Short mmCIF file of C-alpha atoms in Angstrom, two decimals:
data_model
loop_
_atom_site.label_atom_id
_atom_site.label_comp_id
_atom_site.label_asym_id
_atom_site.label_seq_id
_atom_site.Cartn_x
_atom_site.Cartn_y
_atom_site.Cartn_z
CA MET A 1 -0.05 -0.01 -0.05
CA ILE A 2 1.17 3.52 -0.94
CA LYS A 3 0.67 6.66 1.00
CA VAL A 4 0.74 10.15 -0.46
CA ASN A 5 0.52 13.44 1.61
CA SER A 6 -2.09 15.95 0.58
CA ALA A 7 -4.74 18.29 2.22
CA THR A 8 -8.18 19.49 1.90
CA LEU A 9 -9.52 23.01 2.56
CA ILE A 10 -12.11 23.82 5.08
CA GLY A 11 -12.78 27.52 5.02
CA LEU A 12 -9.40 29.03 5.08
CA GLU A 13 -7.60 26.18 6.90
CA ALA A 14 -5.83 23.36 5.30
CA ILE A 15 -6.34 19.88 6.89
CA ALA A 16 -3.84 17.15 6.28
CA VAL A 17 -5.18 14.23 4.17
CA GLN A 18 -3.30 10.95 3.62
CA ILE A 19 -4.05 9.27 0.29
CA GLU A 20 -3.76 5.51 0.58
CA VAL A 21 -3.59 3.44 -2.73
CA ASP A 22 -3.92 -0.14 -2.85
CA ILE A 23 -3.74 -2.21 -6.12
CA ARG A 24 -4.49 -5.97 -6.04
CA SER A 25 -5.76 -8.88 -8.24
CA GLY A 26 -9.40 -8.88 -8.95
CA LEU A 27 -11.97 -7.55 -11.35
CA PRO A 28 -10.75 -4.22 -12.80
CA CYS A 29 -12.37 -1.33 -10.94
CA PHE A 30 -11.44 1.98 -9.28
CA GLU A 31 -12.94 2.53 -6.03
CA MET A 32 -12.61 5.78 -4.00
CA VAL A 33 -13.67 5.83 -0.28
CA GLY A 34 -13.21 8.36 2.51
CA LEU A 35 -16.16 10.76 2.26
CA ALA A 36 -15.15 12.15 -1.09
CA GLY A 37 -17.11 15.12 -2.63
CA MET A 38 -18.41 15.10 -6.14
CA ALA A 39 -15.37 16.82 -7.64
CA VAL A 40 -13.12 14.30 -5.92
CA ARG A 41 -15.19 11.27 -7.21
CA GLU A 42 -15.03 12.70 -10.72
CA SER A 43 -11.16 12.70 -10.51
CA ARG A 44 -11.31 8.99 -11.20
CA GLU A 45 -11.97 9.70 -15.05
CA ARG A 46 -9.34 12.49 -15.12
CA VAL A 47 -6.74 10.40 -13.28
CA ARG A 48 -7.30 7.37 -15.62
CA ALA A 49 -7.08 9.51 -18.75
CA ALA A 50 -4.13 11.42 -17.44
CA ILE A 51 -2.15 8.31 -16.70
CA LYS A 52 -2.87 6.74 -20.20
CA ASN A 53 -2.19 9.95 -22.08
CA SER A 54 1.07 10.50 -20.28
CA GLY A 55 2.59 7.27 -21.58
CA PHE A 56 1.76 4.85 -18.81
CA LEU A 57 -0.23 1.64 -18.67
CA PHE A 58 -3.27 1.92 -16.40
CA PRO A 59 -3.43 -1.17 -14.21
CA MET A 60 -6.38 -3.43 -15.12
CA GLN A 61 -6.71 -4.51 -11.47
CA ARG A 62 -8.70 -3.63 -8.36
CA ILE A 63 -7.61 -0.14 -7.26
CA THR A 64 -8.74 1.17 -3.96
CA VAL A 65 -8.09 4.89 -2.92
CA ASN A 66 -8.80 5.88 0.72
CA LEU A 67 -8.85 9.56 1.72
CA ALA A 68 -7.94 9.54 5.38
CA PRO A 69 -9.26 10.79 7.90
CA ALA A 70 -12.56 9.42 6.57
CA GLY A 71 -14.59 11.72 8.76
CA ILE A 72 -13.82 14.85 6.97
CA LYS A 73 -15.54 15.71 3.72
CA LYS A 74 -13.04 16.36 0.95
CA ASN A 75 -13.87 18.72 -1.92
CA GLY A 76 -12.00 20.17 -4.93
CA SER A 77 -9.82 18.87 -7.69
CA LEU A 78 -6.53 19.19 -5.89
CA PHE A 79 -6.26 15.40 -5.30
CA ASP A 80 -5.86 14.52 -8.97
CA LEU A 81 -2.01 14.81 -8.83
CA PRO A 82 -1.48 12.90 -5.66
CA ILE A 83 -3.86 10.12 -6.58
CA ALA A 84 -2.19 9.68 -9.89
CA VAL A 85 1.26 9.69 -8.32
CA GLY A 86 0.07 7.18 -5.76
CA ILE A 87 -1.11 4.76 -8.38
CA LEU A 88 2.12 5.01 -10.31
CA ALA A 89 4.02 4.51 -7.06
CA ALA A 90 1.94 1.30 -6.41
CA MET A 91 2.97 0.12 -9.95
CA GLY A 92 6.58 0.32 -8.85
CA GLU A 93 7.60 3.73 -10.56
CA PHE A 94 9.22 5.02 -7.44
CA SER A 95 9.51 4.36 -3.69
CA GLN A 96 7.39 5.07 -0.77
CA GLU A 97 10.40 6.75 1.02
CA MET A 98 10.53 9.42 -1.86
CA LEU A 99 6.87 10.31 -1.47
CA SER A 100 6.95 10.75 2.29
CA ASN A 101 9.09 13.95 1.95
CA PHE A 102 6.45 15.76 -0.03
CA PHE A 103 2.90 17.33 0.14
CA MET A 104 1.23 17.17 -3.28
CA ALA A 105 -1.70 19.03 -4.81
CA GLY A 106 -2.84 19.77 -8.31
CA GLU A 107 -5.51 19.28 -10.81
CA LEU A 108 -4.85 17.13 -13.97
CA SER A 109 -6.18 17.64 -17.46
CA LEU A 110 -7.10 14.58 -19.48
CA GLY A 111 -3.71 15.01 -21.29
CA GLY A 112 -1.78 14.90 -17.92
CA ASP A 113 -0.94 18.60 -17.71
CA THR A 114 -1.48 20.34 -14.32
CA ARG A 115 -4.01 23.08 -13.76
CA ALA A 116 -4.44 25.71 -11.00
CA ILE A 117 -6.26 24.89 -7.71
CA THR A 118 -7.71 27.07 -4.96
CA GLY A 119 -6.36 27.48 -1.56
CA SER A 120 -2.83 26.86 -2.44
CA LEU A 121 -1.45 29.48 0.18
CA SER A 122 -3.20 27.56 2.98
CA LEU A 123 -1.84 24.20 1.68
CA ALA A 124 1.78 25.75 1.63
CA GLU A 125 1.32 26.84 5.22
CA LEU A 126 0.42 23.35 6.13
CA ALA A 127 3.40 21.86 4.40
CA SER A 128 5.82 24.37 5.91
CA SER A 129 4.45 23.67 9.49
CA GLN A 130 5.20 19.86 8.96
CA GLN A 131 8.61 20.68 7.41
CA LYS A 132 7.92 19.05 4.06
CA SER A 133 8.32 20.17 0.54
CA LEU A 134 5.43 20.84 -1.77
CA LEU A 135 4.75 19.51 -5.28
CA ILE A 136 2.05 21.84 -6.68
CA SER A 137 0.65 22.86 -10.00
CA ALA A 138 3.05 25.40 -11.66
CA GLU A 139 0.36 28.02 -11.87
CA ASN A 140 0.13 28.06 -8.09
CA ALA A 141 3.78 27.92 -7.35
CA ASN A 142 4.49 31.64 -6.96
CA GLU A 143 1.63 31.98 -4.51
CA ALA A 144 2.69 28.99 -2.32
CA ALA A 145 6.34 30.12 -2.26
CA ALA A 146 5.28 33.30 -0.42
CA VAL A 147 4.93 31.29 2.80
CA ALA A 148 6.88 28.15 2.31
CA ARG A 149 10.23 26.88 1.20
CA GLY A 150 10.89 23.94 -1.04
CA VAL A 151 7.86 24.65 -3.48
CA TYR A 152 8.51 22.62 -6.68
CA PRO A 153 6.32 23.80 -9.64
CA ILE A 154 4.86 20.73 -11.46
CA ARG A 155 3.65 21.12 -15.13
CA SER A 156 2.54 17.56 -15.80
CA LEU A 157 2.17 14.13 -14.50
CA GLN A 158 5.11 13.03 -16.69
CA GLN A 159 7.34 15.80 -15.16
CA ALA A 160 6.33 14.65 -11.64
CA GLN A 161 7.21 11.01 -12.41
CA ASN A 162 10.67 11.97 -13.81
CA PHE A 163 11.37 14.28 -10.84
CA LEU A 164 10.52 11.58 -8.25
CA GLN A 165 12.61 9.08 -10.17
CA GLY A 166 15.57 11.49 -10.05
CA LYS A 167 15.74 11.72 -13.95
CA VAL A 168 15.18 15.55 -14.00
CA GLN A 169 15.86 18.40 -11.51
CA ILE A 170 13.31 20.98 -10.73
CA THR A 171 14.48 24.31 -9.16
CA PRO A 172 12.20 25.30 -6.19
CA VAL A 173 10.58 28.63 -6.55
CA THR A 174 12.38 31.57 -5.01
CA PRO A 175 9.96 33.92 -3.37
CA LYS A 176 10.15 37.54 -4.35
CA THR A 177 10.55 40.26 -1.77
CA TYR A 178 7.06 41.61 -0.92
CA GLN A 179 6.54 45.11 -2.19
CA PRO A 180 3.13 46.65 -1.38
CA ILE A 181 1.63 49.18 -3.78
CA ALA A 182 0.78 52.58 -2.26
CA GLN A 183 -2.17 54.26 -3.79
CA ASN A 184 -2.35 57.93 -4.75
CA PRO A 185 -4.96 59.77 -2.74
CA SER A 186 -7.13 61.94 -4.94
CA PHE A 187 -9.02 64.21 -2.61
CA ALA A 188 -7.52 67.21 -4.08
CA TYR A 189 -9.62 66.67 -7.30
CA ILE A 190 -12.93 66.60 -5.52
CA HIS A 191 -14.49 70.03 -5.21
CA GLY A 192 -16.04 71.24 -1.94
CA GLN A 193 -17.40 68.89 0.75
CA ASP A 194 -14.52 69.72 3.23
CA ILE A 195 -16.42 68.24 6.14
CA ALA A 196 -16.88 64.90 4.48
CA LYS A 197 -13.18 64.98 3.25
CA ARG A 198 -12.17 65.54 6.85
CA MET A 199 -14.49 62.77 8.12
CA LEU A 200 -12.94 60.22 5.72
CA GLN A 201 -9.42 61.29 6.68
CA ILE A 202 -10.40 60.53 10.34
CA ALA A 203 -11.97 57.15 9.15
CA ALA A 204 -8.84 56.10 7.37
CA PHE A 205 -6.53 57.14 10.19
CA GLY A 206 -8.41 55.30 12.96
CA ARG A 207 -10.30 52.64 10.97
CA HIS A 208 -13.80 54.03 11.85
CA HIS A 209 -16.92 52.88 9.94
CA SER A 210 -18.64 55.85 8.24
CA LEU A 211 -21.99 56.72 6.59
CA ILE A 212 -22.51 59.38 3.98
CA MET A 213 -25.95 60.71 3.47
CA GLY A 214 -27.12 63.25 0.96
CA PRO A 215 -29.24 64.08 -2.21
CA PRO A 216 -28.46 62.69 -5.57
CA GLY A 217 -25.37 64.36 -7.18
CA SER A 218 -23.77 65.78 -3.96
CA GLY A 219 -20.70 63.47 -4.45
CA LYS A 220 -21.48 60.65 -1.93
CA THR A 221 -20.22 57.85 -4.06
CA LEU A 222 -17.15 59.77 -5.45
CA LEU A 223 -16.03 60.58 -1.94
CA ALA A 224 -16.49 57.08 -0.79
CA GLN A 225 -14.42 55.65 -3.55
CA VAL A 226 -11.33 57.68 -2.48
CA LEU A 227 -11.24 56.10 1.01
CA PRO A 228 -9.07 52.96 0.00
CA ASP A 229 -6.48 55.26 -1.42
CA LEU A 230 -6.15 56.93 1.97
CA LEU A 231 -5.26 53.74 3.87
CA SER A 232 -1.74 52.61 4.56
CA PRO A 233 -0.21 49.94 2.31
CA LEU A 234 -0.74 46.35 3.27
CA SER A 235 1.79 44.94 5.51
CA HIS A 236 3.33 41.44 4.76
CA ARG A 237 1.19 39.75 7.28
CA GLN A 238 -1.93 41.34 6.00
CA ALA A 239 -1.01 40.52 2.40
CA ILE A 240 -0.84 36.84 3.28
CA GLU A 241 -4.33 37.01 5.12
CA VAL A 242 -5.83 38.69 2.15
CA THR A 243 -4.29 36.48 -0.41
CA LYS A 244 -5.34 33.34 1.52
CA ILE A 245 -9.01 34.52 1.28
CA TYR A 246 -8.87 35.36 -2.46
CA SER A 247 -7.03 31.98 -3.12
CA ALA A 248 -9.76 30.05 -1.19
CA ALA A 249 -12.46 31.92 -3.23
CA GLY A 250 -10.72 31.12 -6.42
CA LEU A 251 -10.26 34.73 -7.36
CA LEU A 252 -6.56 34.88 -7.86
CA PRO A 253 -5.46 34.83 -11.62
CA PRO A 254 -2.83 32.07 -12.54
CA LYS A 255 0.74 32.62 -11.49
CA SER A 256 -0.22 35.17 -8.94
CA GLU A 257 1.93 36.16 -5.94
CA LEU A 258 0.68 38.00 -2.78
CA VAL A 259 -1.99 40.70 -3.11
CA GLN A 260 -0.24 44.04 -3.07
CA THR A 261 -3.22 46.48 -2.65
CA ARG A 262 -5.84 46.76 -0.12
CA PRO A 263 -9.21 45.09 -1.18
CA HIS A 264 -12.02 47.40 -2.38
CA ARG A 265 -15.30 45.62 -2.66
CA ARG A 266 -18.51 47.17 -3.88
CA PRO A 267 -21.35 44.75 -4.10
CA HIS A 268 -24.56 45.66 -5.86
CA HIS A 269 -27.55 46.19 -3.55
CA THR A 270 -29.36 43.16 -4.96
CA ILE A 271 -26.84 40.83 -3.42
CA SER A 272 -28.02 37.99 -1.24
CA VAL A 273 -27.15 37.35 2.42
CA PRO A 274 -24.85 34.37 1.55
CA GLY A 275 -23.19 36.51 -1.09
CA LEU A 276 -22.53 39.27 1.46
CA VAL A 277 -21.48 37.32 4.61
CA GLY A 278 -20.47 33.99 3.02
CA GLY A 279 -22.01 30.58 2.57
CA GLY A 280 -23.44 28.45 -0.18
CA GLN A 281 -23.35 24.63 -0.82
CA ARG A 282 -19.46 24.86 -0.48
CA ILE A 283 -18.99 27.44 2.17
CA ASN A 284 -17.22 30.37 0.48
CA PRO A 285 -16.12 33.65 1.82
CA GLY A 286 -18.52 36.49 1.08
CA GLU A 287 -17.96 40.14 0.22
CA ILE A 288 -17.21 41.24 3.92
CA SER A 289 -14.34 38.58 4.00
CA LEU A 290 -13.16 39.55 0.53
CA ALA A 291 -12.93 43.25 1.95
CA HIS A 292 -10.80 41.94 4.87
CA GLU A 293 -8.05 44.61 5.63
CA GLY A 294 -9.52 46.82 3.03
CA VAL A 295 -12.80 48.77 2.30
CA LEU A 296 -16.35 47.55 1.84
CA LEU A 297 -18.39 50.25 -0.03
CA LEU A 298 -22.14 49.88 0.31
CA ASP A 299 -23.52 52.33 -2.22
CA GLU A 300 -27.24 53.18 -1.54
CA LEU A 301 -27.29 51.34 1.69
CA LEU A 302 -31.04 51.41 2.26
CA GLU A 303 -31.58 49.72 -1.24
CA PHE A 304 -30.02 46.46 0.31
CA SER A 305 -32.49 43.88 1.73
CA PRO A 306 -33.05 44.24 5.58
CA HIS A 307 -31.69 40.80 6.19
CA ALA A 308 -28.36 41.77 4.28
CA ILE A 309 -28.11 44.99 6.40
CA GLN A 310 -28.70 43.38 9.72
CA ALA A 311 -26.15 40.58 8.96
CA LEU A 312 -23.39 43.28 9.11
CA ARG A 313 -23.97 43.75 12.86
CA GLU A 314 -21.93 40.85 14.02
CA PRO A 315 -18.79 41.40 11.75
CA LEU A 316 -18.86 45.02 12.32
CA GLU A 317 -18.32 44.43 15.98
CA LYS A 318 -16.16 41.27 16.00
CA GLY A 319 -14.03 41.60 12.82
CA SER A 320 -15.01 38.10 11.78
CA ILE A 321 -18.13 36.08 10.57
CA SER A 322 -19.03 32.52 11.89
CA LEU A 323 -21.05 30.39 9.57
CA THR A 324 -22.73 27.09 10.65
CA ARG A 325 -24.16 24.75 7.82
CA ALA A 326 -25.27 21.25 8.79
CA ASN A 327 -22.22 19.50 10.09
CA GLN A 328 -19.72 22.44 9.28
CA TRP A 329 -18.71 25.42 11.36
CA ILE A 330 -16.46 27.85 9.68
CA SER A 331 -14.99 31.28 10.77
CA PHE A 332 -13.88 33.91 8.15
CA PRO A 333 -12.03 37.01 8.86
CA ALA A 334 -14.01 40.16 8.16
CA ASN A 335 -11.87 43.09 9.58
CA PHE A 336 -13.07 45.55 6.96
CA LEU A 337 -13.66 49.31 6.94
CA LEU A 338 -17.25 50.03 6.05
CA VAL A 339 -18.17 53.07 4.17
CA ALA A 340 -21.73 53.49 3.20
CA THR A 341 -23.88 55.97 1.23
CA THR A 342 -27.48 56.58 1.16
CA ASN A 343 -30.23 59.05 0.14
CA PRO A 344 -32.27 60.32 3.17
CA CYS A 345 -35.60 59.39 1.44
CA PRO A 346 -36.99 57.73 -1.65
CA CYS A 347 -36.92 60.80 -3.74
CA GLY A 348 -33.55 61.79 -2.19
CA TYR A 349 -34.20 65.44 -1.36
CA LEU A 350 -35.06 65.35 2.25
CA GLY A 351 -33.00 67.93 4.04
CA ASP A 352 -31.96 69.61 0.81
CA PHE A 353 -32.40 73.26 1.00
CA ASP A 354 -32.54 73.74 -2.84
CA HIS A 355 -35.09 70.95 -3.68
CA GLU A 356 -38.51 70.14 -2.17
CA CYS A 357 -38.87 66.68 -0.87
CA ARG A 358 -41.91 64.82 -2.60
CA CYS A 359 -42.05 61.95 -0.06
CA ASN A 360 -44.90 61.76 2.57
CA HIS A 361 -44.11 60.92 6.22
CA ASN A 362 -45.04 57.13 5.88
CA GLN A 363 -42.69 56.83 2.88
CA ILE A 364 -39.71 58.44 4.78
CA ILE A 365 -40.46 56.19 7.85
CA THR A 366 -40.53 53.04 5.69
CA TYR A 367 -37.48 53.93 3.82
CA GLN A 368 -35.28 54.69 6.92
CA LYS A 369 -36.76 51.73 8.80
CA LYS A 370 -33.95 49.58 7.49
CA MET A 371 -31.39 51.78 9.27
CA THR A 372 -32.00 50.29 12.75
CA GLY A 373 -30.56 51.61 16.01
CA PRO A 374 -28.30 48.58 16.51
CA LEU A 375 -26.68 49.14 13.17
CA LEU A 376 -26.31 52.88 13.46
CA ASP A 377 -24.82 52.28 16.98
CA ARG A 378 -21.94 50.43 15.29
CA ILE A 379 -21.05 53.14 12.76
CA ASP A 380 -18.61 55.76 14.09
CA LEU A 381 -19.01 58.70 11.63
CA PHE A 382 -21.92 60.33 9.93
CA THR A 383 -22.15 63.37 7.70
CA PHE A 384 -24.85 64.95 5.46
CA LEU A 385 -23.92 66.34 2.13
CA HIS A 386 -25.50 69.41 0.65
CA PRO A 387 -25.28 70.08 -3.12
CA LEU A 388 -22.21 72.09 -4.22
CA LYS A 389 -22.54 75.80 -4.78
CA SER A 390 -20.75 77.76 -7.56
CA SER A 391 -18.21 78.95 -5.17
CA ASP A 392 -17.04 75.45 -4.57
CA TYR A 393 -15.90 74.91 -8.14
CA GLN A 394 -12.66 76.69 -7.69
CA ASP A 395 -9.31 76.22 -9.42
CA ASP A 396 -8.00 72.66 -9.14
CA ARG A 397 -4.60 73.83 -8.21
CA LYS A 398 -5.86 75.82 -5.19
CA GLU A 399 -7.87 72.84 -4.08
CA GLN A 400 -4.90 70.55 -4.42
CA ASN A 401 -2.52 72.84 -2.45
CA ARG A 402 -5.23 73.09 0.29
CA TRP A 403 -5.24 69.24 0.76
CA ASN A 404 -1.55 68.58 0.31
CA GLY A 405 -0.18 67.08 3.49
CA LEU A 406 -3.62 66.35 4.89
CA ILE A 407 -4.25 63.18 2.93
CA SER A 408 -0.93 61.40 3.26
CA HIS A 409 -1.09 57.73 4.23
CA PRO A 410 -1.60 57.24 7.99
CA PRO A 411 1.02 55.10 9.70
CA ALA A 412 0.07 51.43 9.92
CA LYS A 413 -1.10 50.55 13.50
CA SER A 414 -1.46 46.96 14.89
CA ASN A 415 -4.55 48.18 16.81
CA PRO A 416 -6.14 51.24 15.42
CA ASN A 417 -8.41 53.37 17.52
CA GLY A 418 -11.58 52.03 15.75
CA ARG A 419 -10.70 48.49 17.11
CA LEU A 420 -9.99 49.55 20.76
CA THR A 421 -11.79 47.72 23.45
CA ASN A 422 -13.97 49.71 26.03
CA LYS A 423 -11.27 48.93 28.66
CA GLN A 424 -8.60 50.33 26.42
CA VAL A 425 -10.72 53.49 25.81
CA GLN A 426 -11.03 54.02 29.52
CA GLN A 427 -7.29 54.31 29.78
CA ILE A 428 -6.98 57.17 27.31
CA PRO A 429 -5.93 60.33 28.98
CA ILE A 430 -8.71 63.14 28.65
CA THR A 431 -8.96 66.54 30.20
CA ILE A 432 -11.51 67.54 32.86
CA GLU A 433 -13.10 70.07 30.41
CA ALA A 434 -13.41 67.34 27.75
CA GLN A 435 -15.10 64.91 30.27
CA THR A 436 -17.48 67.47 31.38
CA PHE A 437 -18.46 68.43 27.78
CA LEU A 438 -18.91 64.85 26.88
CA ARG A 439 -21.14 64.21 29.98
CA LYS A 440 -23.42 67.07 28.84
CA ALA A 441 -23.46 65.82 25.25
CA ASN A 442 -24.46 62.33 26.54
CA ASP A 443 -27.45 63.74 28.36
CA ARG A 444 -28.57 65.95 25.48
CA LEU A 445 -28.05 63.56 22.68
CA LYS A 446 -29.18 60.47 24.66
CA LEU A 447 -26.01 58.57 23.54
CA SER A 448 -25.91 54.78 24.21
CA ALA A 449 -22.99 53.26 26.03
CA ARG A 450 -21.60 52.13 22.66
CA GLY A 451 -22.13 55.67 21.28
CA HIS A 452 -20.14 57.01 24.28
CA TYR A 453 -17.27 54.91 23.73
CA LYS A 454 -17.25 55.36 19.87
CA THR A 455 -17.13 59.18 20.47
CA LEU A 456 -14.06 58.67 22.53
CA LYS A 457 -12.49 56.56 19.87
CA VAL A 458 -13.02 59.06 17.25
CA ALA A 459 -11.85 61.87 19.65
CA LYS A 460 -8.69 59.86 20.22
CA THR A 461 -8.04 59.64 16.30
CA ILE A 462 -8.59 63.43 16.07
CA ALA A 463 -6.07 63.87 18.91
CA ASP A 464 -3.53 61.69 17.11
CA LEU A 465 -3.95 63.76 13.96
CA ASP A 466 -3.23 66.81 16.02
CA GLN A 467 -0.20 64.84 17.61
CA SER A 468 -1.92 65.33 21.01
CA LYS A 469 -1.35 62.64 23.69
CA THR A 470 -4.48 63.86 25.55
CA ILE A 471 -8.00 64.17 24.30
CA GLN A 472 -9.01 67.83 24.67
CA LEU A 473 -12.39 69.56 24.56
CA MET A 474 -11.98 70.58 20.84
CA HIS A 475 -11.36 66.84 19.93
CA ILE A 476 -14.60 65.87 21.71
CA ALA A 477 -16.55 68.68 20.07
CA GLU A 478 -15.33 67.57 16.57
CA ALA A 479 -16.07 63.93 17.15
CA LEU A 480 -19.69 64.73 18.36
CA GLN A 481 -20.21 66.54 15.08
CA TYR A 482 -19.98 63.23 13.30
CA ARG A 483 -22.49 61.59 15.50
CA TRP A 484 -25.86 60.37 13.96
CA GLU A 485 -27.79 61.99 16.88
CA ALA A 486 -26.19 65.35 16.08
CA LEU A 487 -26.99 65.52 12.34
CA ASN A 488 -30.42 67.11 13.02
CA ILE A 489 -31.48 67.18 9.44
CA PHE A 490 -35.08 65.94 9.73
#
């Protein structure tokens, strides 16, 4: 019996799987056991054709392939290569000792060539943790080499056979030095709306969730699209996490390396709840996980379904999403920065001094009903945009000079202010005047406990922008301007 090391992907985690191959006399058949999914069961025909078309004789005997442990369901086409190699080893092509040094994964074409698989970064981490080399499809080798050493790119079953027999040498992939790509902030080319620009600067610096409300044409979407450019470049650790998610979702192009820019996801308002938070028959990461360490833009927030909007509450608070389906429990990271836009009413002109709102009271209430208190309590920053005036359309060079130095990338922080716990917030130094002012504001605006702490977090970010170690009254005053309760537009 031959044993080949491989793995299966559950969520973002690679679980070791040992492929056992047994060939003995009997009626010709090809049995596969070990809770194999549909894609794995279909690999029998791919493996049979790949072996024949690679110049080998397929054994006309009883072949049994066991995927251990048998209690874990295996999905995907990554078992093609290790199963084919196991059959060749059982035919005497190479020794068991040679196979024990490697993890293997790769899909095979009918002609014996390898094809890309999903989740190769997670597989590489598992191989590295067990101090084994990795034989993987050549299209995934660059990605896997980012976290593991001894990654051998395999282009065909024939090449794998020659390598394991020692007939050819394959050079392991050398990982390239990670170089993140910094975006160029473009606030300077957006006219007016200085309060919203300042708010988004605070949001980027402290990782605070934000909501921009205003009538049509006031620049909500344009401003929200700039937010990803204001964030600091991805660190190497963050790039690995983001790449792992995109690899598991099958969204990386062939021969990719680590993701170099922060994700920017903008799902349409018709998206389903599983599409937003994750799920499906084979549990895949949703848009909130694909936006991990980046920005999730929900344009026209109130056009999304109520269930989709309320599903955001847990990940906004925890930075992750837990999904339970039948016998599976999977957790995906979802540490994203939310920026949402919305009209204040169905016609869009509520609160606009230049246009009359055509909606009646019931229409307004029904429209805003999706924006429930628990959701609003989890958003740190709010602003209302009024239409631009003619004086706002000034010379681009003056606008650019005005914002130079104010839109530079903030320094990367392991624990930004928007992610501080209530206990950590209580330890932030604050002046007596600021405490008194905040206490009066709490009574007047009826802030919840969460709203109180979020105000302090935003004030801390404003203090950091002012290079102040202590929260002062002016920092609290500005933070309160961005509270939902203080908008007073209705």
